[in-house]
Amino acid sequence: MTIKEKFDAMDYGPAPENAAEALAWLIDQGDRFGHFINGAFTAPQDGFDSRNPATGEVLATLSQATQDDVDAAVKSARTAQPKWEKLGGPGRARFLYAIARLLQKHARLFAVLETLDNGKPIRESRDIDIPLAQRHFYYHAGMAQLMESELPEAQALGVCGQIIPWNFPLLMLAWKVAPAIAMGNTVVLKPAEYTSLTALLFADICQQAGLPKGVVNIVTGDGAVGEMIVAAEVDKIAFTGSTSVGRRIREATAGTGKALTLELGGKSPYIVFDDADLDSAVEGLVDAIWFNQGQVCCAGSRLLVQENIADRFYTKLKARMDKLRIGNPLDKSIDIGAVVDPVQLETITTLVAGNQAGETYQPSLRLPPQGSFFPPTLIQGLAPSDPLMQEEIFGPVLVSCTFRTPAEAVELANNSRYGLAATVWSENINLALDLAPKLVAGVVWINGTNMFDAAAGFGGVRESGFGREGGWEGLSAYTRPKGKTKPLAPVAAFAGKQDSHSADPVDRTAKMYIGGKQARPDSGYSKPVFNSHGGLLGHVGMGSRKDIRNAVEAAAGAKAWSKTTGHLRAQILYYIGENLSARADEFAHRIDAMTGKKAGAKEVETAIERLFTAAAWADKYDGQAHGVPMRAVALAMKEPVGVIGALCADEAPLLGLVSVMAPALAMGNRVVLAASGPFPLAATDFYQVLETSDVPAGVVNILTGEATELAQPLAAHMNVDAVWSFSSTDLAQTIEEASALNLKRTWVAHAASLDWSHDHSRKFLLEATEVKNIWVPYGE
Ligand code: NAI
């Protein structure tokens, strides 16, 4: 046989990783696990089997937590929390560092156990999941160390309930646990029922690290246990998983005062331009959609390829697909392992079988005779509205269509209810950086994909959820401002004297302000506004659902504002401040007349101050270039949230409105504001200031009426991206429940009641922006 013949005939030789150590660890534990509560394992109870999806073999039996178990875990976390927080950042940092070291020491055991339990290729658990989990503990050990000096205003939230999925079992645990305990919280974590083993091994590591009892508690079980954690006396819920469960958790926590972050599904676009390095783009795609069998929330599952290179690209892609190896996940040479569970395999199979559109390609690979395996699949030539272009498949299935121009690529990319990640391939960096801000996503990767690091925040917009994990931006999800929050005192309108309705024959009904014009309320109804002596000051319209619709439409149409420069927005805010200043006395008298106090002058002065502060911030609330451990920068760009609806404070008629409007505008948002209920006339007078200050039509819209009427339609509106409420009526439940529809961000004052005399600009700026991390690899 010649060397050439030998070379051609060469078959690939399997290189399986040895599972003996991991299996021995399971046997050591008796193959049966209880929960990890208050620093110790409980006795195993009735439960369920955890299986190896590649073989169907039972690996261990796990306990299904009962209500008593969840209560005990929460109690243990609650008891441990004050002491853990008081230990101080540097004290906590030592423990995080010790955990990181132990994860490193036992890296191989973790990697093998993860692969046995989840079915992912050992190459991935060894080189990605476990090292990144270590990195999160190292990174957050540093955050704990720096907390007191760098976040002097922040304190722990308390007890955090954390519910994680099965696609990156240990890594998701690290994303949740590391920042939480670094900031002084304690946790009750539930791993997914399919993949709990590395979480239980992690509990063992916590014991080895000498972590104080109760700081980390782990309970196992299915969604019912998740529901118990959501309902428990915890201060925060952090969830990663499906959008449908995320929505249920949003509804279940509505009005409870629990903080919430949701990291949900996606249908992330992978855009290939004709000038891309096509071979690299194909290799990137292997990583985007076949990494972890496509069971990745940010998987590049929607290929958009430029029409003029589409045929060439598909040919290369199919040739690469033919060479993918599927099989034993413990084999170091394998590309595609097993799908997590027969249930998930069934979901994928049904979705693909139900599709009639496009052209399906699957290489003729030999699938292992047993276990949950699904071949790599390409479905090309779909229309943007085809179900498989919209629905998350969560499997090794790539769907695709073509585009002609960059503008069309953006339009197709954003044609999704999700907004988690996006990938752009082009050798033209100008084009890529032009596209990045236009893509609706929390993360954009340029000429690369699935790049993650603890230093760069990860998270989505739209129905991909809210909140970021990682980086400085992730810490706000596990902290709250120092100081006690007090409930808002209800503020009531003054009643009128009996004859006050007819006192003035001239109609003094202030209109609403929509799309740069004064508008009558759709309801045709108005309400009187009285002073503290019962004298009539005027009438205001009673806003309703229809007015909200018009105002949101106007705000949605004023998109250009979000593209203006911070410099320009600052000029306009200064101008508003100047014009308000010119009419300061008039506003002061109006406020005094409405409230019956003599604080109007001070309120106007502070409102002017707020406008100037927001103007100052407009071009200074910068992003960051995160130092990630590779030849790349992750540019954390601050972007406007979009359309923000806010119910303004009742007690501060002008300042309550300006304090909300100014920072929102400074960051490029458009706003729909509901004026103070009892004292609305300063807001309606304010239109004239806006009209003389070059504020483009639709950027600020102001409604009057009852907060109880306006809150629900505002929070439920699909074109509103965030809702804030500072109303003295407790609207948390109404707003948070309604927001579940499109999973918009909410901020309701009862969780952080505000003293309007203080400048809370930083908090407002944080709430008025989304962080988008744009990854740009560079150099060799
Ligand atoms: P899931 O959302 O049901 O499960 C995620 C976690 O939530 C698990 O720990 C589960 O036990 C828990 N859970 C389930 N119901 C709950 C409830 N009512 N309250 C509290 N916790 C609850 O996801 P599942 O069923 O495992 O997968 C279904 C689909 O979800 C997948 O096909 C995929 O499309 C998507 N998914 C997305 C993930 C992501 O990272 N974005 C991760 C896992 C699944």
mmCIF file of N, CA, C and O in Angstrom, residues 183-262:
data_model
loop_
_atom_site.group_PDB
_atom_site.id
_atom_site.type_symbol
_atom_site.label_atom_id
_atom_site.label_comp_id
_atom_site.label_asym_id
_atom_site.label_seq_id
_atom_site.Cartn_x
_atom_site.Cartn_y
_atom_site.Cartn_z
ATOM 1 N N MET A 183 -21.740 39.567 45.653
ATOM 2 C CA MET A 183 -22.365 40.812 46.112
ATOM 3 C C MET A 183 -23.001 40.662 47.497
ATOM 4 O O MET A 183 -23.668 41.579 47.972
ATOM 5 N N GLY A 184 -22.839 39.502 48.142
ATOM 6 C CA GLY A 184 -23.326 39.349 49.518
ATOM 7 C C GLY A 184 -24.691 38.712 49.642
ATOM 8 O O GLY A 184 -25.287 38.718 50.722
ATOM 9 N N ASN A 185 -25.196 38.165 48.526
ATOM 10 C CA ASN A 185 -26.468 37.444 48.593
ATOM 11 C C ASN A 185 -26.217 35.978 48.934
ATOM 12 O O ASN A 185 -25.098 35.466 48.773
ATOM 13 N N THR A 186 -27.271 35.294 49.344
ATOM 14 C CA THR A 186 -27.211 33.843 49.451
ATOM 15 C C THR A 186 -28.212 33.285 48.446
ATOM 16 O O THR A 186 -29.105 34.010 47.994
ATOM 17 N N VAL A 187 -28.065 31.999 48.086
ATOM 18 C CA VAL A 187 -28.884 31.502 46.982
ATOM 19 C C VAL A 187 -29.548 30.159 47.268
ATOM 20 O O VAL A 187 -29.050 29.347 48.050
ATOM 21 N N VAL A 188 -30.686 29.996 46.607
ATOM 22 C CA VAL A 188 -31.331 28.677 46.510
ATOM 23 C C VAL A 188 -31.426 28.402 45.021
ATOM 24 O O VAL A 188 -32.116 29.122 44.296
ATOM 25 N N LEU A 189 -30.685 27.420 44.564
ATOM 26 C CA LEU A 189 -30.613 27.161 43.125
ATOM 27 C C LEU A 189 -31.261 25.824 42.780
ATOM 28 O O LEU A 189 -31.090 24.845 43.497
ATOM 29 N N LYS A 190 -31.994 25.831 41.669
ATOM 30 C CA LYS A 190 -32.540 24.568 41.174
ATOM 31 C C LYS A 190 -31.971 24.298 39.787
ATOM 32 O O LYS A 190 -32.257 25.015 38.837
ATOM 33 N N PRO A 191 -31.183 23.225 39.665
ATOM 34 C CA PRO A 191 -30.735 22.853 38.316
ATOM 35 C C PRO A 191 -31.893 22.225 37.559
ATOM 36 O O PRO A 191 -32.911 21.877 38.148
ATOM 37 N N ALA A 192 -31.723 22.073 36.242
ATOM 38 C CA ALA A 192 -32.773 21.432 35.449
ATOM 39 C C ALA A 192 -32.828 19.950 35.793
ATOM 40 O O ALA A 192 -31.809 19.343 36.149
ATOM 41 N N GLU A 193 -34.002 19.381 35.673
ATOM 42 C CA GLU A 193 -34.193 17.987 36.096
ATOM 43 C C GLU A 193 -33.367 16.997 35.266
ATOM 44 O O GLU A 193 -33.011 15.936 35.744
ATOM 45 N N TYR A 194 -33.064 17.349 34.003
ATOM 46 C CA TYR A 194 -32.269 16.431 33.177
ATOM 47 C C TYR A 194 -30.796 16.433 33.566
ATOM 48 O O TYR A 194 -30.076 15.487 33.283
ATOM 49 N N THR A 195 -30.353 17.544 34.122
ATOM 50 C CA THR A 195 -28.901 17.729 34.283
ATOM 51 C C THR A 195 -28.555 18.352 35.635
ATOM 52 O O THR A 195 -28.163 19.513 35.705
ATOM 53 N N SER A 196 -28.679 17.588 36.691
ATOM 54 C CA SER A 196 -28.418 18.158 38.024
ATOM 55 C C SER A 196 -27.079 17.711 38.595
ATOM 56 O O SER A 196 -26.688 18.160 39.675
ATOM 57 N N LEU A 197 -26.384 16.799 37.905
ATOM 58 C CA LEU A 197 -25.248 16.141 38.566
ATOM 59 C C LEU A 197 -24.076 17.082 38.850
ATOM 60 O O LEU A 197 -23.478 17.026 39.931
ATOM 61 N N THR A 198 -23.742 17.955 37.875
ATOM 62 C CA THR A 198 -22.602 18.834 38.151
ATOM 63 C C THR A 198 -22.952 19.868 39.223
ATOM 64 O O THR A 198 -22.068 20.345 39.932
ATOM 65 N N ALA A 199 -24.242 20.186 39.365
ATOM 66 C CA ALA A 199 -24.631 21.109 40.445
ATOM 67 C C ALA A 199 -24.406 20.424 41.793
ATOM 68 O O ALA A 199 -23.985 21.064 42.768
ATOM 69 N N LEU A 200 -24.668 19.113 41.835
ATOM 70 C CA LEU A 200 -24.458 18.381 43.097
ATOM 71 C C LEU A 200 -22.969 18.211 43.376
ATOM 72 O O LEU A 200 -22.529 18.278 44.532
ATOM 73 N N LEU A 201 -22.200 18.024 42.318
ATOM 74 C CA LEU A 201 -20.743 17.985 42.505
ATOM 75 C C LEU A 201 -20.241 19.360 42.963
ATOM 76 O O LEU A 201 -19.338 19.465 43.798
ATOM 77 N N PHE A 202 -20.867 20.397 42.452
ATOM 78 C CA PHE A 202 -20.505 21.749 42.882
ATOM 79 C C PHE A 202 -20.785 21.938 44.380
ATOM 80 O O PHE A 202 -20.010 22.585 45.096
ATOM 81 N N ALA A 203 -21.880 21.342 44.847
ATOM 82 C CA ALA A 203 -22.191 21.425 46.280
ATOM 83 C C ALA A 203 -21.043 20.810 47.089
ATOM 84 O O ALA A 203 -20.628 21.346 48.134
ATOM 85 N N ASP A 204 -20.541 19.699 46.587
ATOM 86 C CA ASP A 204 -19.394 19.035 47.215
ATOM 87 C C ASP A 204 -18.200 20.006 47.281
ATOM 88 O O ASP A 204 -17.506 20.123 48.304
ATOM 89 N N ILE A 205 -18.001 20.747 46.176
ATOM 90 C CA ILE A 205 -16.907 21.727 46.100
ATOM 91 C C ILE A 205 -17.108 22.846 47.126
ATOM 92 O O ILE A 205 -16.157 23.313 47.762
ATOM 93 N N CYS A 206 -18.353 23.256 47.306
ATOM 94 C CA CYS A 206 -18.641 24.316 48.297
ATOM 95 C C CYS A 206 -18.225 23.827 49.685
ATOM 96 O O CYS A 206 -17.663 24.587 50.487
ATOM 97 N N GLN A 207 -18.516 22.551 49.960
ATOM 98 C CA GLN A 207 -18.103 21.990 51.260
ATOM 99 C C GLN A 207 -16.587 21.996 51.382
ATOM 100 O O GLN A 207 -16.030 22.418 52.391
ATOM 101 N N GLN A 208 -15.931 21.563 50.306
ATOM 102 C CA GLN A 208 -14.464 21.502 50.333
ATOM 103 C C GLN A 208 -13.853 22.889 50.521
ATOM 104 O O GLN A 208 -12.807 23.042 51.137
ATOM 105 N N ALA A 209 -14.525 23.895 49.951
ATOM 106 C CA ALA A 209 -14.004 25.273 50.052
ATOM 107 C C ALA A 209 -14.309 25.879 51.416
ATOM 108 O O ALA A 209 -13.885 27.002 51.713
ATOM 109 N N GLY A 210 -15.090 25.174 52.226
ATOM 110 C CA GLY A 210 -15.447 25.690 53.558
ATOM 111 C C GLY A 210 -16.429 26.850 53.501
ATOM 112 O O GLY A 210 -16.505 27.667 54.422
ATOM 113 N N LEU A 211 -17.174 26.904 52.408
ATOM 114 C CA LEU A 211 -18.160 27.991 52.269
ATOM 115 C C LEU A 211 -19.131 27.933 53.451
ATOM 116 O O LEU A 211 -19.642 26.855 53.769
ATOM 117 N N PRO A 212 -19.393 29.079 54.100
ATOM 118 C CA PRO A 212 -20.302 29.020 55.254
ATOM 119 C C PRO A 212 -21.642 28.378 54.885
ATOM 120 O O PRO A 212 -22.142 28.554 53.780
ATOM 121 N N LYS A 213 -22.177 27.644 55.849
ATOM 122 C CA LYS A 213 -23.451 26.932 55.636
ATOM 123 C C LYS A 213 -24.543 27.888 55.179
ATOM 124 O O LYS A 213 -24.673 28.987 55.736
ATOM 125 N N GLY A 214 -25.329 27.438 54.251
ATOM 126 C CA GLY A 214 -26.516 28.210 53.865
ATOM 127 C C GLY A 214 -26.269 29.260 52.782
ATOM 128 O O GLY A 214 -27.224 29.842 52.272
ATOM 129 N N VAL A 215 -25.013 29.520 52.437
ATOM 130 C CA VAL A 215 -24.753 30.533 51.398
ATOM 131 C C VAL A 215 -25.212 30.006 50.038
ATOM 132 O O VAL A 215 -25.829 30.713 49.254
ATOM 133 N N VAL A 216 -24.916 28.735 49.775
ATOM 134 C CA VAL A 216 -25.399 28.090 48.547
ATOM 135 C C VAL A 216 -26.253 26.886 48.946
ATOM 136 O O VAL A 216 -25.794 26.021 49.696
ATOM 137 N N ASN A 217 -27.477 26.868 48.467
ATOM 138 C CA ASN A 217 -28.375 25.731 48.692
ATOM 139 C C ASN A 217 -28.843 25.241 47.334
ATOM 140 O O ASN A 217 -29.162 26.057 46.465
ATOM 141 N N ILE A 218 -28.869 23.922 47.166
ATOM 142 C CA ILE A 218 -29.268 23.381 45.870
ATOM 143 C C ILE A 218 -30.373 22.352 46.081
ATOM 144 O O ILE A 218 -30.208 21.398 46.850
ATOM 145 N N VAL A 219 -31.506 22.600 45.434
ATOM 146 C CA VAL A 219 -32.607 21.628 45.515
ATOM 147 C C VAL A 219 -32.874 21.105 44.109
ATOM 148 O O VAL A 219 -32.776 21.848 43.135
ATOM 149 N N THR A 220 -33.189 19.819 44.013
ATOM 150 C CA THR A 220 -33.421 19.231 42.693
ATOM 151 C C THR A 220 -34.907 18.928 42.499
ATOM 152 O O THR A 220 -35.657 18.811 43.470
ATOM 153 N N GLY A 221 -35.274 18.829 41.233
ATOM 154 C CA GLY A 221 -36.667 18.513 40.919
ATOM 155 C C GLY A 221 -37.079 19.191 39.625
ATOM 156 O O GLY A 221 -36.266 19.850 38.973
ATOM 157 N N ASP A 222 -38.352 19.041 39.278
ATOM 158 C CA ASP A 222 -38.830 19.567 38.006
ATOM 159 C C ASP A 222 -39.420 20.972 38.151
ATOM 160 O O ASP A 222 -39.186 21.664 39.145
ATOM 161 N N GLY A 223 -40.237 21.346 37.167
ATOM 162 C CA GLY A 223 -40.815 22.687 37.154
ATOM 163 C C GLY A 223 -41.633 23.018 38.395
ATOM 164 O O GLY A 223 -41.720 24.180 38.805
ATOM 165 N N ALA A 224 -42.232 21.984 39.004
ATOM 166 C CA ALA A 224 -43.039 22.237 40.205
ATOM 167 C C ALA A 224 -42.165 22.801 41.322
ATOM 168 O O ALA A 224 -42.597 23.666 42.106
ATOM 169 N N VAL A 225 -40.920 22.323 41.386
ATOM 170 C CA VAL A 225 -39.992 22.846 42.408
ATOM 171 C C VAL A 225 -39.613 24.285 42.047
ATOM 172 O O VAL A 225 -39.511 25.162 42.911
ATOM 173 N N GLY A 226 -39.454 24.525 40.741
ATOM 174 C CA GLY A 226 -39.197 25.892 40.270
ATOM 175 C C GLY A 226 -40.308 26.828 40.724
ATOM 176 O O GLY A 226 -40.055 27.917 41.243
ATOM 177 N N GLU A 227 -41.545 26.363 40.573
ATOM 178 C CA GLU A 227 -42.687 27.198 40.988
ATOM 179 C C GLU A 227 -42.646 27.483 42.476
ATOM 180 O O GLU A 227 -42.973 28.586 42.922
ATOM 181 N N MET A 228 -42.236 26.496 43.273
ATOM 182 C CA MET A 228 -42.156 26.708 44.734
ATOM 183 C C MET A 228 -41.103 27.772 45.056
ATOM 184 O O MET A 228 -41.293 28.601 45.942
ATOM 185 N N ILE A 229 -40.003 27.751 44.329
ATOM 186 C CA ILE A 229 -38.952 28.751 44.588
ATOM 187 C C ILE A 229 -39.467 30.142 44.211
ATOM 188 O O ILE A 229 -39.266 31.116 44.937
ATOM 189 N N VAL A 230 -40.172 30.202 43.086
ATOM 190 C CA VAL A 230 -40.706 31.495 42.636
ATOM 191 C C VAL A 230 -41.670 32.059 43.686
ATOM 192 O O VAL A 230 -41.699 33.262 43.946
ATOM 193 N N ALA A 231 -42.440 31.160 44.316
ATOM 194 C CA ALA A 231 -43.446 31.606 45.286
ATOM 195 C C ALA A 231 -42.855 31.835 46.679
ATOM 196 O O ALA A 231 -43.510 32.398 47.559
ATOM 197 N N ALA A 232 -41.613 31.405 46.901
ATOM 198 C CA ALA A 232 -41.035 31.459 48.258
ATOM 199 C C ALA A 232 -40.656 32.891 48.659
ATOM 200 O O ALA A 232 -40.674 33.807 47.843
ATOM 201 N N GLU A 233 -40.298 33.022 49.936
ATOM 202 C CA GLU A 233 -39.911 34.334 50.475
ATOM 203 C C GLU A 233 -38.485 34.664 50.045
ATOM 204 O O GLU A 233 -37.554 34.648 50.864
ATOM 205 N N VAL A 234 -38.306 34.914 48.773
ATOM 206 C CA VAL A 234 -36.985 35.288 48.275
ATOM 207 C C VAL A 234 -37.046 36.730 47.781
ATOM 208 O O VAL A 234 -38.131 37.266 47.550
ATOM 209 N N ASP A 235 -35.893 37.342 47.623
ATOM 210 C CA ASP A 235 -35.866 38.747 47.221
ATOM 211 C C ASP A 235 -35.688 38.917 45.716
ATOM 212 O O ASP A 235 -35.868 40.002 45.183
ATOM 213 N N LYS A 236 -35.266 37.839 45.081
ATOM 214 C CA LYS A 236 -35.039 37.929 43.641
ATOM 215 C C LYS A 236 -35.193 36.560 42.997
ATOM 216 O O LYS A 236 -34.879 35.553 43.615
ATOM 217 N N ILE A 237 -35.669 36.570 41.765
ATOM 218 C CA ILE A 237 -35.652 35.349 40.962
ATOM 219 C C ILE A 237 -34.798 35.628 39.731
ATOM 220 O O ILE A 237 -34.987 36.631 39.037
ATOM 221 N N ALA A 238 -33.846 34.732 39.499
ATOM 222 C CA ALA A 238 -33.051 34.793 38.272
ATOM 223 C C ALA A 238 -33.366 33.514 37.515
ATOM 224 O O ALA A 238 -33.221 32.421 38.057
ATOM 225 N N PHE A 239 -33.804 33.663 36.294
ATOM 226 C CA PHE A 239 -34.243 32.495 35.529
ATOM 227 C C PHE A 239 -33.585 32.463 34.158
ATOM 228 O O PHE A 239 -33.489 33.490 33.486
ATOM 229 N N THR A 240 -33.146 31.305 33.739
ATOM 230 C CA THR A 240 -32.760 31.082 32.347
ATOM 231 C C THR A 240 -33.532 29.871 31.870
ATOM 232 O O THR A 240 -33.547 28.833 32.547
ATOM 233 N N GLY A 241 -34.168 30.014 30.711
ATOM 234 C CA GLY A 241 -34.936 28.895 30.181
ATOM 235 C C GLY A 241 -35.853 29.364 29.072
ATOM 236 O O GLY A 241 -35.567 30.361 28.401
ATOM 237 N N SER A 242 -36.961 28.691 28.931
ATOM 238 C CA SER A 242 -37.837 28.988 27.794
ATOM 239 C C SER A 242 -38.623 30.275 28.025
ATOM 240 O O SER A 242 -38.905 30.661 29.167
ATOM 241 N N THR A 243 -39.007 30.905 26.924
ATOM 242 C CA THR A 243 -39.770 32.155 27.010
ATOM 243 C C THR A 243 -41.126 31.904 27.665
ATOM 244 O O THR A 243 -41.601 32.730 28.445
ATOM 245 N N SER A 244 -41.725 30.745 27.413
ATOM 246 C CA SER A 244 -43.055 30.514 27.998
ATOM 247 C C SER A 244 -42.982 30.420 29.520
ATOM 248 O O SER A 244 -43.816 30.997 30.221
ATOM 249 N N VAL A 245 -41.956 29.739 30.041
ATOM 250 C CA VAL A 245 -41.830 29.666 31.505
ATOM 251 C C VAL A 245 -41.423 31.049 32.051
ATOM 252 O O VAL A 245 -41.925 31.485 33.092
ATOM 253 N N GLY A 246 -40.575 31.751 31.332
ATOM 254 C CA GLY A 246 -40.188 33.105 31.756
ATOM 255 C C GLY A 246 -41.403 33.998 31.913
ATOM 256 O O GLY A 246 -41.528 34.760 32.879
ATOM 257 N N ARG A 247 -42.320 33.874 30.976
ATOM 258 C CA ARG A 247 -43.529 34.705 31.021
ATOM 259 C C ARG A 247 -44.367 34.330 32.247
ATOM 260 O O ARG A 247 -44.882 35.192 32.958
ATOM 261 N N ARG A 248 -44.450 33.026 32.520
ATOM 262 C CA ARG A 248 -45.226 32.607 33.714
ATOM 263 C C ARG A 248 -44.587 33.129 34.983
ATOM 264 O O ARG A 248 -45.271 33.507 35.934
ATOM 265 N N ILE A 249 -43.271 33.150 35.021
ATOM 266 C CA ILE A 249 -42.586 33.640 36.227
ATOM 267 C C ILE A 249 -42.821 35.148 36.374
ATOM 268 O O ILE A 249 -43.026 35.646 37.477
ATOM 269 N N ARG A 250 -42.816 35.854 35.244
ATOM 270 C CA ARG A 250 -43.106 37.304 35.308
ATOM 271 C C ARG A 250 -44.491 37.523 35.915
ATOM 272 O O ARG A 250 -44.698 38.385 36.771
ATOM 273 N N GLU A 251 -45.451 36.723 35.472
ATOM 274 C CA GLU A 251 -46.812 36.891 35.990
ATOM 275 C C GLU A 251 -46.883 36.509 37.465
ATOM 276 O O GLU A 251 -47.508 37.193 38.272
ATOM 277 N N ALA A 252 -46.192 35.428 37.810
ATOM 278 C CA ALA A 252 -46.266 34.943 39.197
ATOM 279 C C ALA A 252 -45.601 35.909 40.174
ATOM 280 O O ALA A 252 -46.006 35.999 41.335
ATOM 281 N N THR A 253 -44.584 36.633 39.726
ATOM 282 C CA THR A 253 -43.885 37.548 40.641
ATOM 283 C C THR A 253 -44.473 38.957 40.604
ATOM 284 O O THR A 253 -44.048 39.816 41.379
ATOM 285 N N ALA A 254 -45.440 39.187 39.713
ATOM 286 C CA ALA A 254 -46.006 40.542 39.580
ATOM 287 C C ALA A 254 -46.541 41.037 40.917
ATOM 288 O O ALA A 254 -47.292 40.332 41.585
ATOM 289 N N GLY A 255 -46.125 42.209 41.294
ATOM 290 C CA GLY A 255 -46.638 42.843 42.508
ATOM 291 C C GLY A 255 -46.051 42.327 43.799
ATOM 292 O O GLY A 255 -46.437 42.762 44.884
ATOM 293 N N THR A 256 -45.106 41.400 43.723
ATOM 294 C CA THR A 256 -44.557 40.836 44.960
ATOM 295 C C THR A 256 -43.341 41.619 45.455
ATOM 296 O O THR A 256 -42.871 41.384 46.560
ATOM 297 N N GLY A 257 -42.821 42.495 44.628
ATOM 298 C CA GLY A 257 -41.623 43.246 45.016
ATOM 299 C C GLY A 257 -40.331 42.464 44.784
ATOM 300 O O GLY A 257 -39.240 42.953 45.076
ATOM 301 N N LYS A 258 -40.444 41.254 44.251
ATOM 302 C CA LYS A 258 -39.221 40.465 43.991
ATOM 303 C C LYS A 258 -38.528 40.992 42.741
ATOM 304 O O LYS A 258 -39.185 41.230 41.722
ATOM 305 N N ALA A 259 -37.230 41.150 42.827
ATOM 306 C CA ALA A 259 -36.480 41.535 41.637
ATOM 307 C C ALA A 259 -36.482 40.352 40.681
ATOM 308 O O ALA A 259 -36.620 39.199 41.113
ATOM 309 N N LEU A 260 -36.330 40.633 39.401
ATOM 310 C CA LEU A 260 -36.420 39.551 38.408
ATOM 311 C C LEU A 260 -35.477 39.806 37.243
ATOM 312 O O LEU A 260 -35.417 40.922 36.727
ATOM 313 N N THR A 261 -34.744 38.773 36.859
ATOM 314 C CA THR A 261 -34.039 38.823 35.576
ATOM 315 C C THR A 261 -34.389 37.552 34.811
ATOM 316 O O THR A 261 -34.515 36.476 35.395
ATOM 317 N N LEU A 262 -34.571 37.715 33.510
ATOM 318 C CA LEU A 262 -34.982 36.604 32.662
ATOM 319 C C LEU A 262 -34.040 36.513 31.472
ATOM 320 O O LEU A 262 -33.845 37.485 30.755
#
